[in-house]
Short mmCIF file of C-alpha atoms in Angstrom, two decimals:
data_model
loop_
_atom_site.label_atom_id
_atom_site.label_comp_id
_atom_site.label_asym_id
_atom_site.label_seq_id
_atom_site.Cartn_x
_atom_site.Cartn_y
_atom_site.Cartn_z
CA MET A 257 24.53 15.98 -14.42
CA TYR A 258 23.26 17.34 -11.03
CA LYS A 259 20.48 14.69 -9.72
CA PRO A 260 19.84 15.27 -6.04
CA LYS A 261 17.24 13.55 -4.47
CA MET A 262 14.05 14.53 -2.34
CA MET A 263 15.52 13.97 1.35
CA ILE A 264 12.53 12.59 3.38
CA ASN A 265 12.99 11.29 7.19
CA SER A 266 16.82 12.42 6.96
CA GLN A 267 16.15 9.02 4.02
CA LEU A 268 17.57 10.30 0.15
CA VAL A 269 14.58 8.93 -1.65
CA ASN A 270 12.97 9.50 -5.38
CA SER A 271 9.85 10.09 -6.09
CA ASP A 272 7.56 7.03 -5.94
CA THR A 273 6.32 7.25 -9.45
CA ASN A 274 10.33 7.55 -10.45
CA GLU A 275 8.85 10.23 -12.72
CA VAL A 276 11.72 13.58 -12.93
CA LEU A 277 11.91 16.63 -13.98
CA ASN A 278 14.35 18.77 -15.82
CA VAL A 279 16.42 21.76 -14.42
CA TYR A 280 17.88 24.37 -17.47
CA CYS A 281 20.68 26.17 -17.60
CA PRO A 282 19.46 29.86 -18.40
CA VAL A 283 23.01 30.70 -20.65
CA THR A 284 22.52 27.59 -22.51
CA ASN A 285 19.07 26.34 -22.47
CA GLU A 286 20.65 22.76 -22.05
CA ILE A 287 19.39 20.47 -19.71
CA ILE A 288 21.66 20.60 -16.21
CA GLY A 289 20.20 18.59 -13.98
CA THR A 290 17.08 16.50 -12.53
CA ILE A 291 15.15 16.50 -9.67
CA PRO A 292 12.64 14.00 -9.00
CA LYS A 293 9.01 14.86 -9.68
CA GLY A 294 6.87 14.30 -6.65
CA SER A 295 3.44 13.30 -5.92
CA ALA A 296 1.03 14.28 -3.27
CA ASN A 297 1.59 10.67 -1.78
CA ASP A 298 5.57 12.05 -1.88
CA ALA A 299 4.19 15.39 0.28
CA HIS A 300 2.42 13.80 2.80
CA LYS A 301 5.20 11.62 3.97
CA ALA A 302 7.32 14.27 4.19
CA LEU A 303 4.64 16.16 6.57
CA ILE A 304 3.99 12.58 8.83
CA ALA A 305 7.70 12.45 9.64
CA ALA A 306 7.70 15.85 10.29
CA ASP A 307 4.99 15.46 12.54
CA LYS A 308 6.22 12.48 14.18
CA ALA A 309 9.60 14.25 14.83
CA SER A 310 7.78 17.30 15.99
CA LYS A 311 7.17 16.66 19.77
CA SER A 312 10.38 15.59 20.67
CA TRP A 313 12.03 18.74 19.03
CA ALA A 314 9.94 20.78 20.61
CA LYS A 315 10.84 19.52 24.04
CA LEU A 316 14.59 20.22 23.64
CA SER A 317 15.99 23.53 24.60
CA ALA A 318 16.84 26.37 22.14
CA LEU A 319 20.32 25.84 22.66
CA ALA A 320 20.60 22.36 21.87
CA ARG A 321 18.12 22.82 18.89
CA ALA A 322 21.46 25.67 18.02
CA GLN A 323 23.63 22.88 18.33
CA TYR A 324 22.11 20.91 15.21
CA ILE A 325 21.80 24.16 13.22
CA LYS A 326 25.40 24.36 14.19
CA GLU A 327 25.47 21.71 12.07
CA LEU A 328 24.15 23.30 9.21
CA VAL A 329 26.18 26.44 8.89
CA LYS A 330 29.43 23.70 8.56
CA VAL A 331 27.55 22.26 5.59
CA MET A 332 27.28 25.56 4.08
CA GLU A 333 30.19 26.39 4.78
CA ASP A 334 32.32 23.53 3.85
CA ASN A 335 30.33 23.53 0.89
CA LYS A 336 30.24 27.21 -0.15
CA GLU A 337 31.61 26.85 -3.62
CA HIS A 338 30.23 24.17 -4.70
CA LEU A 339 26.55 25.72 -3.81
CA ALA A 340 27.49 28.96 -5.65
CA GLN A 341 28.34 27.04 -9.06
CA ILE A 342 25.41 25.05 -9.00
CA LEU A 343 23.24 28.09 -8.10
CA SER A 344 24.81 29.92 -10.58
CA LYS A 345 24.07 27.50 -13.37
CA GLU A 346 20.97 26.78 -12.65
CA HIS A 347 19.75 30.55 -11.90
CA GLY A 348 21.66 32.29 -14.46
CA LYS A 349 23.05 34.93 -11.24
CA ILE A 350 26.57 35.77 -12.14
CA ILE A 351 29.11 33.89 -9.38
CA SER A 352 29.92 36.75 -7.51
CA GLU A 353 26.28 37.26 -6.97
CA ALA A 354 25.37 33.17 -6.21
CA LEU A 355 28.40 33.45 -4.09
CA GLY A 356 26.94 36.41 -1.75
CA GLU A 357 23.77 34.72 -1.82
CA VAL A 358 25.13 31.37 0.31
CA GLU A 359 27.35 34.33 2.29
CA GLY A 360 23.81 35.82 2.89
CA SER A 361 22.05 32.18 3.54
CA ILE A 362 24.85 31.49 6.73
CA GLY A 363 24.25 34.94 7.97
CA PHE A 364 20.51 33.91 7.75
CA LEU A 365 21.00 30.32 9.66
CA ASN A 366 23.68 32.26 12.60
CA TYR A 367 21.16 34.73 13.36
CA ALA A 368 18.31 31.88 14.14
CA ILE A 369 21.65 30.22 16.12
CA GLU A 370 22.01 33.66 18.40
CA SER A 371 18.15 34.23 18.81
CA SER A 372 17.77 30.97 20.83
CA ARG A 373 19.13 33.17 24.01
CA ARG A 374 15.73 35.33 22.48
CA ILE A 375 12.92 33.59 22.80
CA GLU A 376 11.12 35.16 25.61
CA GLY A 377 7.12 35.65 27.44
CA ASP A 378 5.82 37.38 30.33
CA LEU A 379 4.85 37.63 33.63
CA ILE A 380 1.00 39.56 34.03
CA ASN A 381 -0.33 40.89 36.96
CA SER A 382 -3.81 39.37 37.96
CA GLU A 383 -6.68 40.86 39.07
CA ILE A 384 -7.26 37.73 41.14
CA GLN A 385 -5.69 37.27 44.39
CA ASN A 386 -2.30 34.68 44.66
CA GLU A 387 -2.59 34.14 40.83
CA THR A 388 0.02 35.14 38.42
CA GLY A 389 -0.57 35.30 34.33
CA ILE A 390 1.95 33.07 32.27
CA ILE A 391 2.42 33.77 28.26
CA GLU A 392 3.86 31.66 26.57
CA ARG A 393 5.17 31.41 22.77
CA VAL A 394 5.27 28.29 22.04
CA PRO A 395 6.03 26.56 18.59
CA TYR A 396 3.08 25.66 15.80
CA GLY A 397 4.39 22.13 14.83
CA VAL A 398 4.70 20.94 11.54
CA THR A 399 5.66 23.55 8.65
CA VAL A 400 6.08 24.62 5.31
CA GLY A 401 8.83 26.51 3.45
CA ILE A 402 7.80 27.33 0.04
CA LEU A 403 10.41 28.76 -1.94
CA ALA A 404 10.59 31.68 -4.95
CA TRP A 405 13.35 31.16 -7.58
CA ASN A 406 14.83 34.18 -7.16
CA PHE A 407 17.04 33.66 -4.12
CA PRO A 408 16.30 30.07 -3.23
CA LEU A 409 19.46 29.06 -0.96
CA ALA A 410 19.06 32.28 0.78
CA LEU A 411 15.07 32.04 1.44
CA MET A 412 15.75 28.73 2.31
CA ALA A 413 17.88 29.88 5.24
CA ARG A 414 15.72 32.66 6.19
CA LYS A 415 13.23 30.37 7.29
CA ILE A 416 14.38 27.08 8.05
CA GLY A 417 16.81 28.69 10.53
CA ASN A 418 13.76 30.38 12.40
CA ALA A 419 11.27 27.47 11.90
CA LEU A 420 13.61 25.31 14.20
CA VAL A 421 15.14 26.79 16.33
CA THR A 422 11.45 27.86 18.42
CA GLY A 423 10.84 24.35 18.04
CA ASN A 424 9.40 23.94 14.53
CA THR A 425 9.29 20.81 12.29
CA MET A 426 9.46 22.01 8.54
CA VAL A 427 9.01 20.65 5.09
CA VAL A 428 10.73 22.58 2.32
CA LYS A 429 9.68 22.76 -1.16
CA PRO A 430 12.19 24.19 -4.32
CA PRO A 431 10.40 26.48 -6.78
CA THR A 432 10.87 24.01 -10.00
CA GLU A 433 13.07 26.78 -12.06
CA THR A 434 15.87 26.52 -9.48
CA PRO A 435 15.43 23.74 -7.31
CA LEU A 436 19.49 21.88 -7.68
CA THR A 437 21.21 24.25 -5.02
CA VAL A 438 17.98 23.63 -2.32
CA MET A 439 17.99 20.02 -2.96
CA THR A 440 21.95 19.59 -2.91
CA PHE A 441 21.75 20.86 0.41
CA GLY A 442 18.88 18.89 1.31
CA GLU A 443 20.83 16.22 0.49
CA MET A 444 24.30 17.10 3.01
CA VAL A 445 21.72 18.23 5.52
CA SER A 446 20.39 14.04 5.37
CA LYS A 447 24.31 13.27 6.68
CA THR A 448 24.08 15.52 9.45
CA ASN A 449 22.96 14.99 13.24
CA LEU A 450 19.84 16.33 12.69
CA PRO A 451 16.84 14.29 14.28
CA LYS A 452 14.81 12.30 11.26
CA GLY A 453 11.94 14.55 10.63
CA VAL A 454 12.94 18.07 11.48
CA LEU A 455 13.49 19.29 7.91
CA ASN A 456 12.20 17.29 5.17
CA PHE A 457 12.46 18.53 1.16
CA VAL A 458 10.26 17.43 -1.45
CA SER A 459 10.41 18.34 -5.05
CA GLY A 460 7.31 18.90 -7.77
CA SER A 461 5.20 21.19 -9.21
CA GLY A 462 3.12 23.81 -7.15
CA ASN A 463 0.16 22.23 -8.04
CA GLU A 464 0.45 18.71 -6.61
CA VAL A 465 2.62 19.10 -4.69
CA GLY A 466 2.77 22.65 -3.37
CA SER A 467 -1.53 22.00 -2.76
CA LYS A 468 -0.73 18.87 -0.74
CA LEU A 469 1.72 20.48 1.53
CA VAL A 470 -0.91 23.16 2.05
CA SER A 471 -4.03 21.81 2.12
CA ASP A 472 -2.96 19.14 4.34
CA PRO A 473 -4.26 18.93 7.54
CA LEU A 474 -0.88 18.13 9.30
CA THR A 475 0.60 21.36 8.01
CA LYS A 476 0.03 24.24 10.67
CA LEU A 477 1.53 27.55 9.19
CA VAL A 478 3.21 27.93 5.58
CA THR A 479 5.61 30.54 5.09
CA LEU A 480 5.86 31.18 1.28
CA THR A 481 7.93 33.92 -0.70
CA GLY A 482 6.85 34.07 -4.38
CA SER A 483 3.92 36.54 -6.22
CA THR A 484 1.01 37.65 -5.44
CA GLY A 485 -1.02 34.98 -6.96
CA ALA A 486 0.94 32.45 -5.66
CA GLY A 487 -0.37 34.70 -2.44
CA ARG A 488 -3.94 34.65 -3.53
CA LEU A 489 -3.61 30.47 -4.50
CA LEU A 490 -2.37 29.59 -1.09
CA TYR A 491 -5.55 31.83 1.09
CA LYS A 492 -7.70 29.62 -1.60
CA GLN A 493 -6.09 26.39 -0.19
CA ALA A 494 -5.48 26.80 3.74
CA ALA A 495 -8.34 27.86 4.38
CA GLU A 496 -10.85 24.78 5.07
CA ASN A 497 -7.98 23.98 7.98
CA ILE A 498 -7.33 27.87 9.29
CA THR A 499 -3.90 26.94 8.44
CA VAL A 500 -1.74 30.26 9.67
CA LEU A 501 0.16 32.01 6.46
CA ARG A 502 3.19 33.79 6.38
CA LEU A 503 3.43 35.69 2.56
CA GLU A 504 6.16 37.82 1.28
CA LEU A 505 4.12 38.38 -2.33
CA GLY A 506 5.43 41.04 -5.25
CA GLY A 507 6.28 44.74 -5.39
CA LYS A 508 6.22 47.77 -7.13
CA ALA A 509 8.93 49.95 -5.26
CA PRO A 510 8.95 53.44 -6.09
CA PHE A 511 12.12 55.06 -6.13
CA ILE A 512 11.89 58.95 -5.44
CA VAL A 513 14.98 61.45 -5.69
CA MET A 514 14.17 65.38 -4.76
CA GLU A 515 16.31 68.59 -6.11
CA ASP A 516 17.91 68.47 -2.78
CA ALA A 517 19.34 64.88 -3.09
CA ASN A 518 22.60 63.95 -3.34
CA ILE A 519 22.78 63.12 -7.44
CA ASP A 520 25.54 60.51 -7.66
CA LYS A 521 25.13 58.49 -4.30
CA ALA A 522 21.32 58.21 -5.43
CA VAL A 523 22.47 57.26 -8.92
CA GLU A 524 24.09 54.70 -8.10
CA ALA A 525 21.23 53.39 -4.80
CA ALA A 526 19.22 54.09 -8.44
CA PHE A 527 21.74 51.43 -10.61
CA ILE A 528 22.64 48.98 -7.92
CA SER A 529 18.99 48.56 -7.19
CA ARG A 530 17.40 47.92 -10.46
CA PHE A 531 19.93 45.47 -12.17
CA GLU A 532 21.43 43.77 -8.89
CA ASN A 533 20.17 39.58 -9.35
CA CYS A 534 19.05 41.01 -13.57
CA GLY A 535 16.51 43.05 -11.51
CA GLN A 536 14.80 39.83 -9.99
CA ILE A 537 15.06 40.29 -6.04
CA CYS A 538 11.23 41.82 -5.00
CA THR A 539 12.72 44.81 -3.30
CA CYS A 540 13.64 46.13 -6.62
CA ASN A 541 13.88 49.74 -7.62
CA GLU A 542 10.72 48.72 -9.83
CA ARG A 543 9.76 52.82 -11.00
CA MET A 544 11.64 56.10 -10.49
CA TYR A 545 9.81 59.49 -9.76
CA ILE A 546 12.97 61.91 -9.99
CA HIS A 547 12.41 66.26 -9.30
CA GLU A 548 12.02 67.91 -12.62
CA LYS A 549 14.88 70.23 -11.65
CA ILE A 550 17.59 67.87 -11.50
CA TYR A 551 16.70 65.29 -13.98
CA ASP A 552 18.50 66.03 -16.96
CA GLU A 553 21.33 65.25 -14.63
CA PHE A 554 20.39 62.15 -13.12
CA THR A 555 19.17 61.04 -16.01
CA ASP A 556 22.26 61.41 -17.96
CA LYS A 557 24.18 60.02 -15.19
CA LEU A 558 21.78 57.13 -14.94
CA THR A 559 22.46 56.33 -18.68
CA LYS A 560 25.96 56.58 -18.45
CA ARG A 561 26.17 53.90 -15.14
CA ILE A 562 23.86 52.01 -17.18
CA SER A 563 25.87 51.73 -20.19
CA SER A 564 28.81 50.15 -18.30
CA ILE A 565 26.56 47.02 -17.65
CA ARG A 566 27.81 43.84 -19.77
CA VAL A 567 24.78 40.57 -19.85
CA GLY A 568 26.96 37.73 -20.81
CA ASP A 569 27.86 34.27 -19.30
CA SER A 570 27.48 33.77 -15.59
CA PHE A 571 30.63 32.72 -14.99
CA ASP A 572 32.94 35.26 -17.35
CA PRO A 573 35.00 37.43 -15.68
CA ASN A 574 33.78 40.13 -17.60
CA SER A 575 29.74 39.68 -17.52
CA THR A 576 28.24 42.04 -14.38
CA MET A 577 25.10 40.79 -15.37
CA GLY A 578 23.14 37.74 -16.21
CA PRO A 579 20.33 35.65 -18.27
CA LYS A 580 16.66 35.90 -17.23
CA VAL A 581 15.47 33.06 -15.76
CA ASN A 582 13.70 31.74 -18.25
CA LYS A 583 12.00 32.02 -21.86
CA ALA A 584 8.62 32.95 -20.41
CA GLU A 585 10.29 36.21 -18.10
CA ILE A 586 11.40 37.12 -21.10
CA GLU A 587 8.24 37.21 -23.34
CA LYS A 588 6.61 39.35 -20.08
CA LEU A 589 8.91 42.28 -20.46
CA ASN A 590 8.77 42.28 -24.00
CA GLN A 591 4.87 42.25 -24.05
CA MET A 592 4.96 45.07 -21.31
CA ILE A 593 7.33 47.32 -22.80
CA ASN A 594 5.13 47.03 -26.09
CA GLN A 595 2.35 48.47 -23.69
CA ALA A 596 4.28 50.67 -22.58
CA SER A 597 4.56 51.97 -25.90
CA ILE A 598 1.77 52.47 -26.70
CA ASP A 599 1.18 54.38 -23.57
CA GLY A 600 3.06 56.80 -24.42
CA MET A 601 6.89 56.82 -24.02
CA LYS A 602 11.15 56.98 -24.81
CA ILE A 603 13.60 54.71 -24.93
CA LEU A 604 16.66 55.86 -23.05
CA TYR A 605 18.85 53.98 -23.48
CA ASP A 606 18.79 50.14 -24.42
CA GLY A 607 21.30 47.56 -23.54
CA LYS A 608 20.84 45.69 -26.36
CA ASN A 609 22.62 48.45 -29.28
CA GLU A 610 25.89 47.62 -26.82
CA LYS A 611 29.16 46.78 -29.36
CA TYR A 612 29.47 43.27 -27.62
CA VAL A 613 26.18 41.59 -27.24
CA PRO A 614 26.52 40.36 -31.50
CA SER A 615 29.14 38.76 -29.96
CA LEU A 616 27.59 37.41 -26.68
CA LEU A 617 24.66 36.06 -29.34
CA LYS A 618 26.46 34.26 -31.24
CA GLN A 619 28.66 32.07 -29.02
CA TYR A 620 25.08 31.75 -27.13
CA PRO A 621 22.45 31.84 -28.96
CA ASN A 622 19.49 29.64 -26.63
CA GLY A 623 20.49 31.87 -23.94
CA ASN A 624 17.60 33.59 -22.23
CA TRP A 625 19.55 37.66 -23.04
CA PHE A 626 17.15 40.71 -21.64
CA PHE A 627 19.23 43.82 -21.66
CA PRO A 628 19.39 46.90 -19.94
CA THR A 629 16.91 48.89 -21.00
CA LEU A 630 15.88 52.36 -19.46
CA ILE A 631 12.73 54.15 -20.40
CA GLU A 632 10.57 57.94 -19.83
CA VAL A 633 6.98 57.51 -19.94
CA ASN A 634 4.75 59.90 -20.01
CA ASP A 635 2.38 60.08 -16.75
CA ASN A 636 1.74 57.39 -14.08
CA ASN A 637 -0.53 55.37 -15.18
CA ASN A 638 1.43 53.42 -17.73
CA ILE A 639 1.53 49.47 -17.49
CA LEU A 640 5.76 49.86 -16.11
CA MET A 641 4.37 52.52 -13.21
CA HIS A 642 1.95 49.59 -12.31
CA GLU A 643 3.17 46.06 -13.13
CA GLU A 644 6.09 44.70 -11.48
CA THR A 645 8.74 44.08 -14.13
CA PHE A 646 10.64 42.06 -12.39
CA GLY A 647 13.86 42.88 -14.67
CA PRO A 648 16.41 44.81 -16.29
CA VAL A 649 13.58 47.39 -17.37
CA LEU A 650 13.66 50.60 -15.84
CA PRO A 651 10.56 53.45 -16.00
CA ILE A 652 11.33 56.58 -14.53
CA LEU A 653 8.72 60.23 -14.57
CA LYS A 654 9.76 64.00 -14.21
CA ILE A 655 8.32 64.97 -10.94
CA LYS A 656 7.49 68.48 -9.90
CA SER A 657 6.73 68.52 -6.06
CA PHE A 658 6.81 65.90 -2.51
CA ASP A 659 3.51 65.81 -2.80
CA GLU A 660 3.01 64.32 -6.68
CA ALA A 661 5.80 61.72 -6.03
CA LEU A 662 4.09 60.79 -2.99
CA GLU A 663 1.14 60.36 -4.06
CA TYR A 664 2.29 58.32 -7.57
CA ALA A 665 4.20 56.29 -5.11
CA ASN A 666 0.72 55.41 -3.54
CA ASP A 667 -0.84 54.87 -6.07
CA CYS A 668 -0.36 51.49 -6.68
CA ASP A 669 -1.79 47.71 -5.10
CA TYR A 670 1.78 46.38 -3.71
CA GLY A 671 3.35 47.51 -0.77
CA LEU A 672 6.63 45.90 -0.04
CA SER A 673 9.10 48.51 -0.38
CA ALA A 674 10.26 52.43 -1.40
CA TYR A 675 12.79 54.51 -2.13
CA ILE A 676 12.84 57.90 -1.14
CA PHE A 677 16.64 60.48 -1.55
CA THR A 678 16.32 63.79 -0.20
CA ASN A 679 17.88 65.92 3.08
CA ASN A 680 14.59 67.59 3.88
CA TYR A 681 14.22 66.18 7.20
CA LYS A 682 9.98 67.13 7.25
CA ASN A 683 9.66 64.84 3.75
CA ILE A 684 11.74 62.76 5.50
CA MET A 685 9.19 62.83 8.53
CA ARG A 686 6.49 62.21 6.22
CA ILE A 687 7.66 59.41 4.40
CA THR A 688 7.26 57.38 7.90
CA ARG A 689 4.20 58.34 8.39
CA GLU A 690 2.43 58.70 4.80
CA LEU A 691 4.20 56.31 2.37
CA GLU A 692 2.23 52.86 2.23
CA PHE A 693 5.04 50.06 2.45
CA GLY A 694 6.66 48.26 4.95
CA GLU A 695 9.96 48.64 4.04
CA VAL A 696 11.12 52.18 3.19
CA TYR A 697 15.05 53.24 2.40
CA VAL A 698 15.72 56.60 2.70
CA ASN A 699 19.27 57.37 1.56
CA ARG A 700 20.56 54.33 0.75
CA ARG A 701 20.49 50.83 -1.92
CA ASN A 702 18.36 48.70 -1.26
CA GLY A 703 19.29 45.70 1.45
CA GLU A 704 17.69 44.93 4.49
CA LEU A 705 19.19 44.03 7.67
CA LEU A 706 19.23 40.66 9.28
CA ASN A 707 17.96 42.22 12.75
CA GLY A 708 15.35 44.22 10.70
CA PHE A 709 12.21 42.82 9.84
CA HIS A 710 10.93 42.19 6.19
CA ASN A 711 7.17 43.19 5.84
CA GLY A 712 4.71 44.14 2.83
CA PHE A 713 1.75 46.14 3.01
CA LYS A 714 -1.52 45.48 0.80
CA LEU A 715 -0.58 42.82 -2.10
CA SER A 716 2.83 42.32 -0.69
CA GLY A 717 2.12 39.84 1.46
CA VAL A 718 0.80 39.45 5.47
CA GLY A 719 3.64 38.81 8.48
CA GLY A 720 6.71 38.70 7.72
CA GLU A 721 10.65 38.02 8.20
CA ASP A 722 13.92 38.54 10.02
CA GLY A 723 14.78 40.15 13.37
CA LYS A 724 13.19 39.61 16.30
CA HIS A 725 9.55 40.24 14.91
CA GLY A 726 10.40 37.65 11.82
CA LEU A 727 11.74 35.11 14.60
CA GLN A 728 7.96 35.51 16.41
CA ALA A 729 6.06 34.87 13.51
CA TYR A 730 7.09 30.84 14.20
CA LEU A 731 5.36 30.99 17.78
CA GLN A 732 2.12 31.30 19.09
CA LYS A 733 0.61 32.42 22.24
CA LYS A 734 -0.34 30.00 24.88
CA VAL A 735 -1.72 32.07 28.37
CA VAL A 736 -1.36 30.18 31.39
CA TYR A 737 -3.27 31.49 34.66
CA LEU A 738 -1.28 29.82 37.56
CA ASN A 739 -3.01 30.07 41.01
CA TYR A 740 -1.24 29.54 43.78
CA ASP A 741 -4.44 29.93 46.35
CA ILE A 742 -4.07 26.51 47.97
#
């Protein structure tokens, strides 16, 4: 049983009520650990600690702050296998994907370290004689990082690295579904030389802990990765204090394949970009638009590729996809498929009919199993083409032209990521101007770069993460008019 404590002001503590929340393994639905059920008071204590540490932390040079982040990298590197095992147990992702997440987390922290030399301001010419204008980038102070359950460790690293190197302090709230890896890392951080209060970890419900962290006047900036519904709620909670928000929310990525595309390459990218992490990625391939001239060949090859998936225990070397994170997610997918059937659809492939499935269900009857499903829809009004599935269900629609694909792709409330496979240069250039998504993959699978920018349009969020633009999101501008006419 994992029983990590909260970390406030470098001290490991339980909730002030001593209550706990259970954490379940998606493979067996057995309790594998507990976390403190933090209260609003616990959240406020963490914010006080972060506020107290804020001024002295901001006074350090960025290079000095980077040295402390190097300690966090070493902690993660030294405990890579241990953290991956916890992550795999609590989330259900196969162990190779869990190890990949730890490696990715190290990458985020290292990028922040490298960025310590990239925090720059500007000089501006003044109309006034003997005067220079200085635009300095300064930290906000106390920041809050609220994490989604699909990549808890990576999302934590993505936020704390940039927040800390730019001179902010941070309070991290892990997701209640998958908190153990983040909270265990928090315990490890308490043993480093990181100054007290600079980084804090508070667990608990969004209704109590999350609400307090967002609405407290000590909080100056909140960065959330989560659902669009959560983003709407944060807007309301942050309104009283005009707290700055950076929100990466839901997505409904279109995947367009034109008649001139490299079909084999597109099939592989479509496969990985949908079924990696059991489809629980905000930038996943969520809906496909395939040109009629290649539709049959493409669907045949994609069906064959999907049939290679073996759903199973996260630690089984034969498993290529783990379970969904909880039963509620499975119920949501079943309801969407039922509605899609009413809207008009045909199942092209259903993974639950594979021969290995009965033995899996016999061995793990309580697992959160959902099997890969490929569905042909009749038109773009089908529920599967508009609402985020966040699971291994892939709808596909035959299209006649690039203009039709573009129109259907943009007919969506979300605007996080999109994909297109084509060798038509004109269409690619039109995509850069006309596709209403913040992140576009041309002729390749998903996976943003550390030095890129992860940014959503429309209901997919505001602000963004990664690269120099993500780094600058943790800094506010101060303008100084320096007059030396004595």
